[in-house]
CSV table of C-alpha atoms and ligand atoms in Angstrom, one decimal:
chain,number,residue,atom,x,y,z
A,1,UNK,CA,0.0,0.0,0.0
A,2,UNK,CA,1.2,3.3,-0.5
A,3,UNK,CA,2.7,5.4,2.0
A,4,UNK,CA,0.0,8.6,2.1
A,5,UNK,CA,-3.2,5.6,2.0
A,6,UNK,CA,-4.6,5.4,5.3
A,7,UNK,CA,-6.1,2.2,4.4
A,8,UNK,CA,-7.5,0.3,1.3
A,9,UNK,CA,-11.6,0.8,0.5
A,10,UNK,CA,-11.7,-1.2,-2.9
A,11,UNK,CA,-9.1,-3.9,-4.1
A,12,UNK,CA,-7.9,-3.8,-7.8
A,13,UNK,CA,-10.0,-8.1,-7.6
A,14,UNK,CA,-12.8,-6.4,-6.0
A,15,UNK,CA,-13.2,-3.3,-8.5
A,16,UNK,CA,-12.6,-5.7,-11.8
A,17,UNK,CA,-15.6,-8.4,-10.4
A,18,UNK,CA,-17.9,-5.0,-10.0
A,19,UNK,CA,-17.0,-3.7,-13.7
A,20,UNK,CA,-17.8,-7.4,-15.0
A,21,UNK,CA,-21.3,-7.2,-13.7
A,22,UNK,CA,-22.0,-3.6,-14.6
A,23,UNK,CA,-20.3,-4.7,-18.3
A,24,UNK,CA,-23.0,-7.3,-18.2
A,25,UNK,CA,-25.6,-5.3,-17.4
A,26,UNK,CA,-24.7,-2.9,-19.7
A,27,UNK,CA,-24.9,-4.7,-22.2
A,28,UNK,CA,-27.9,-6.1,-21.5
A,29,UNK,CA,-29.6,-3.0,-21.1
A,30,UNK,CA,-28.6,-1.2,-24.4
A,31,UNK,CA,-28.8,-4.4,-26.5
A,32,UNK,CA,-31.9,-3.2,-28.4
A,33,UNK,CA,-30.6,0.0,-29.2
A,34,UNK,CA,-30.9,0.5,-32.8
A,35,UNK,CA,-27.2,2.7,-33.3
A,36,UNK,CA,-24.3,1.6,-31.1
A,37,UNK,CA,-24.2,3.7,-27.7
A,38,UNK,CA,-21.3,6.4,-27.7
A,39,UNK,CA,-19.6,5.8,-24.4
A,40,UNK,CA,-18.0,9.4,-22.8
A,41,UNK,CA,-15.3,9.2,-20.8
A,42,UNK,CA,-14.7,12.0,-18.8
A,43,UNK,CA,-10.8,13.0,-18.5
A,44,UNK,CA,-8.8,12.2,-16.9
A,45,UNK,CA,-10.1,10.3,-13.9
A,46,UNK,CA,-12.2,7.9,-15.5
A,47,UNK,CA,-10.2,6.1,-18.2
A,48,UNK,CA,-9.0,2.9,-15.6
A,49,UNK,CA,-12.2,2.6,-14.9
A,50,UNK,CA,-13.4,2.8,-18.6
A,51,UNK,CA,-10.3,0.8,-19.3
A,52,UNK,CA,-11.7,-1.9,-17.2
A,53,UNK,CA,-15.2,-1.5,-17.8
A,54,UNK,CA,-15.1,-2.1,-21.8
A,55,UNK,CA,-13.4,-5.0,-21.5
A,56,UNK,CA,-16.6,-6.9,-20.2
A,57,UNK,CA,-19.0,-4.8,-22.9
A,58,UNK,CA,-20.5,-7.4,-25.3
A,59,UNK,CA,-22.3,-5.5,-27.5
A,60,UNK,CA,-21.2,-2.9,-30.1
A,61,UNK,CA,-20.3,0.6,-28.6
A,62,UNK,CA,-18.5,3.7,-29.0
A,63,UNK,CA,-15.8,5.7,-27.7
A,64,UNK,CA,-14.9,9.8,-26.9
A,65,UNK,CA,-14.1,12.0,-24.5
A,66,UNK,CA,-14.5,15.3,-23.2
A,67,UNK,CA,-12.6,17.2,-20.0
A,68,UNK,CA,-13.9,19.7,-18.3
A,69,UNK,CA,-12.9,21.8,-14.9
A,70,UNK,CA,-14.8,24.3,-13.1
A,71,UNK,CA,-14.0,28.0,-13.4
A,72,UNK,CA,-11.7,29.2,-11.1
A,73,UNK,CA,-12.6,32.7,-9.5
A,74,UNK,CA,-16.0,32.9,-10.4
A,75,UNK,CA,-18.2,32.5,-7.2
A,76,UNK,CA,-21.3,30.3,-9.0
A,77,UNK,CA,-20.6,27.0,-8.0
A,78,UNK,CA,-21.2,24.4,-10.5
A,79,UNK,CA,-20.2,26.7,-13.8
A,80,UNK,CA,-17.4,24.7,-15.9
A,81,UNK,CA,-15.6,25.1,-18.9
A,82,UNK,CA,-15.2,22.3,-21.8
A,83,UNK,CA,-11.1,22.0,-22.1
A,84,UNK,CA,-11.6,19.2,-24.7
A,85,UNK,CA,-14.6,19.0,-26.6
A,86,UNK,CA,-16.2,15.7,-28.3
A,87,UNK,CA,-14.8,14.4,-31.5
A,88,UNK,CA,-17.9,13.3,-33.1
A,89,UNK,CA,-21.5,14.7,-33.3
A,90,UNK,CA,-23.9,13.2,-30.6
A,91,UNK,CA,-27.1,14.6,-32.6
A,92,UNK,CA,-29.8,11.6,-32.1
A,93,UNK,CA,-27.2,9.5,-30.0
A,94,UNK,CA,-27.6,7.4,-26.8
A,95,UNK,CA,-24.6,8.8,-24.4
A,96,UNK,CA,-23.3,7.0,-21.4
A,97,UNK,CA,-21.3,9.1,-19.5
A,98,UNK,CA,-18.3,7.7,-17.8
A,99,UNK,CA,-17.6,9.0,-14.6
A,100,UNK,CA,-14.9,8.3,-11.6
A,101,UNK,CA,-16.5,10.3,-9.0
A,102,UNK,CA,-19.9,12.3,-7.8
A,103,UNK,CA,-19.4,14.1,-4.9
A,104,UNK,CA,-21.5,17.2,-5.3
A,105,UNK,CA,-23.0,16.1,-8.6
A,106,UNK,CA,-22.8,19.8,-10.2
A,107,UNK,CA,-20.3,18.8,-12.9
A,108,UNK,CA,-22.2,15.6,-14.2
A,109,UNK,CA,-25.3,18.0,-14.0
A,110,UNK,CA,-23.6,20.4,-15.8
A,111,UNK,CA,-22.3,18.0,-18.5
A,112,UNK,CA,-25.3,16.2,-19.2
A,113,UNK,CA,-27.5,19.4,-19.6
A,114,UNK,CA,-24.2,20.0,-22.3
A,115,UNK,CA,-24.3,16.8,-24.0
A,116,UNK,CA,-28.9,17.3,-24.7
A,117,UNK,CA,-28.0,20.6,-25.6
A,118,UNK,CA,-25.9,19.3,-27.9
A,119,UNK,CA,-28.7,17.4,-29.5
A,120,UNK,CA,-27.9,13.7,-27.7
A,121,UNK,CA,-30.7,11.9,-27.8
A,122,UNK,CA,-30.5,9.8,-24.4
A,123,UNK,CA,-27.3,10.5,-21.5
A,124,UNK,CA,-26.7,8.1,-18.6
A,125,UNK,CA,-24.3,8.3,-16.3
A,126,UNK,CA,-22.0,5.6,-14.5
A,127,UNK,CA,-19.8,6.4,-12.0
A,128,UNK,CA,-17.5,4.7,-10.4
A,129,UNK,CA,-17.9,6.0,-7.3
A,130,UNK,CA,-21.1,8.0,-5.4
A,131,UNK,CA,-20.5,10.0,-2.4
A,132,UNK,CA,-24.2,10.7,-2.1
A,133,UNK,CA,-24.2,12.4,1.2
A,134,UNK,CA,-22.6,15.4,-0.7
A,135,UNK,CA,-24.8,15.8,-3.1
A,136,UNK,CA,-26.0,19.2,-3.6
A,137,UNK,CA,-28.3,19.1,-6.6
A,138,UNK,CA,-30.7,16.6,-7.7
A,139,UNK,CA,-28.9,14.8,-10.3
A,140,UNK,CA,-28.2,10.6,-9.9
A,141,UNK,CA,-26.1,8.6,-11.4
A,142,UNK,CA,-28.1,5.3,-13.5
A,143,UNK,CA,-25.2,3.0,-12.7
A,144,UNK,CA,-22.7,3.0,-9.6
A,145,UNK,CA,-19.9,0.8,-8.9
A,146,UNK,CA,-19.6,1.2,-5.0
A,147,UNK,CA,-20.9,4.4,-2.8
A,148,UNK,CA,-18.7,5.7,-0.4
A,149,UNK,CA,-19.0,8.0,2.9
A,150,UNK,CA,-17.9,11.4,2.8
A,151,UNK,CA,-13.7,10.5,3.1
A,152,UNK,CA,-11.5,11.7,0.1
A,153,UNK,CA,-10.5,8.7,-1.8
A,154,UNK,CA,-7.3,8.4,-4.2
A,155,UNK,CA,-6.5,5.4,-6.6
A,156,UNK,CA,-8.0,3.5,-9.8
A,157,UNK,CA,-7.7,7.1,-11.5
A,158,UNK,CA,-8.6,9.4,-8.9
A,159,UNK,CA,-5.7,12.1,-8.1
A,160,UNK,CA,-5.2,14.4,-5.2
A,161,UNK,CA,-3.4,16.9,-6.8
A,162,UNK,CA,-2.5,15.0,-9.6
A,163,UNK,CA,-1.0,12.6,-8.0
A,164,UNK,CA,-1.9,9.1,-7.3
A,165,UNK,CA,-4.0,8.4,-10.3
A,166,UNK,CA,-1.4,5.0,-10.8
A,167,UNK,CA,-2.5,3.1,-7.7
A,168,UNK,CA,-4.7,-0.1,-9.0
A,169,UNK,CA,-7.0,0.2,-6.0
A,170,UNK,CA,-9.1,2.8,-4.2
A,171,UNK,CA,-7.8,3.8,-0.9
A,172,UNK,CA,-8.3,6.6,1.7
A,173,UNK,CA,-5.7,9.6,1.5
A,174,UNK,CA,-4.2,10.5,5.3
A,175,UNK,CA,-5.8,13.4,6.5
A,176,UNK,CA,-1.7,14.8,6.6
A,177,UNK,CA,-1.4,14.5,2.6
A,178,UNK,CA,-3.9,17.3,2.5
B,1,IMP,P1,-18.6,17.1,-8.3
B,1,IMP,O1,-18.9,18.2,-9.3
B,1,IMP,O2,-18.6,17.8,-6.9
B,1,IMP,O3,-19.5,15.9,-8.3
B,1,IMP,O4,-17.1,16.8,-8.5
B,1,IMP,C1,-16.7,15.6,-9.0
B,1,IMP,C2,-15.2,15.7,-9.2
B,1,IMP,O5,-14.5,16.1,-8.0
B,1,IMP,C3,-14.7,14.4,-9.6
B,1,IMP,O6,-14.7,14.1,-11.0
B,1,IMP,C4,-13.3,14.4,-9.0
B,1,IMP,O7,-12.4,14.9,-10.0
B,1,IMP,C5,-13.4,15.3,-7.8
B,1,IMP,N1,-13.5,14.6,-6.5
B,1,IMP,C6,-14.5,14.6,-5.7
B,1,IMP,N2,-14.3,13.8,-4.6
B,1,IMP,C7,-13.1,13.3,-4.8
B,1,IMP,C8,-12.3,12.3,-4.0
B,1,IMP,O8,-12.6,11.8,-2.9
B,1,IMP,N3,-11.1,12.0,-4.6
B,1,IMP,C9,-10.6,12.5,-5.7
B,1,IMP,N4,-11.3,13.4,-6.5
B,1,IMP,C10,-12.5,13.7,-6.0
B,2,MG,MG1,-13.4,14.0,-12.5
């Protein structure tokens, strides 16, 4: 374990048994779509997960990506800026946004109110994670890996600062890292 982990929430065995059954029902649920479903990763914190995830997808799909970070200075919470936009047009499509973390939930609000006013047809959203007792608007995700209490969790993609993104499990950052 790493040095600044206070202890370990999800193993790398435990988090690549949940992706097979949410691949599965994934695929389940979107096998009637008539055009593949465009999966949207959100940079960078999801891609292990989405790395993972995919892998146990059994039906056609898509793939792009999108990063976004909220406005510094501004004082409206929840505002953020697109810093890499979509390659392809979503006019029509069925999204399912990719997600390593809610916490507050304003930036998957944010992105799916983006990605219909973009013209997308249908937008989902699995996450990874769900800190639901931070939640500060009403916005849910339609697939969750695990939810967690209100610690601040590093690993599988998740950074503090950047760092830590490597670690192939989810662990709990010591209060003294931060
Ligand atoms: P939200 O808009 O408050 O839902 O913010 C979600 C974003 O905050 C995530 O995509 C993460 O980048 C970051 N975040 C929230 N909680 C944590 C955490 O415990 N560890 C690492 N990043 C976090
Ligand atoms: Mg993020």
């Amino acid at each position: 374990m790493h040095q600044d982990c206070k202890k370990i929430l999800f193993s790398e065995q435990q988090i690549v048994e949940r992706c097979q059954k949410l691949g599965q029902q994934l695929s389940q649920d979107y096998k009637d779509n008539k055009h593949n479903v465009l999966f949207v990763g959100i940079l960078k914190g999801s891609i292990p997960f989405l790395a993972e995830l995919i892998k146990h997808i059994s039906i056609d799909m898509e793939l792009d990506f999108i990063a976004a970070s909220s406005y510094e200075g501004t004082e409206s919470l929840g505002d953020i800026k697109i810093i890499k936009d979509l390659d392809c047009s979503i006019i029509n499509r069925d999204i399912l946004i990719i997600e390593d973390i809610i916490d507050t939930g304003l930036t998957i609000k944010k992105i799916k109110e983006l990605l219909y006013h973009k013209g997308a047809h249908d937008v989902k959203v699995i996450t990874l994670l769900n800190k639901q007792s931070r939640r500060v608007c009403d916005v849910q995700a339609d697939y969750v890996g695990f939810e967690i209490e209100n610690e601040f969790v590093i690993g599988f993609g998740l950074d503090f600062n950047q760092k830590y993104r490597n670690l192939p499990y989810i662990g709990v950052l010591k209060k003294e890292c931060y």
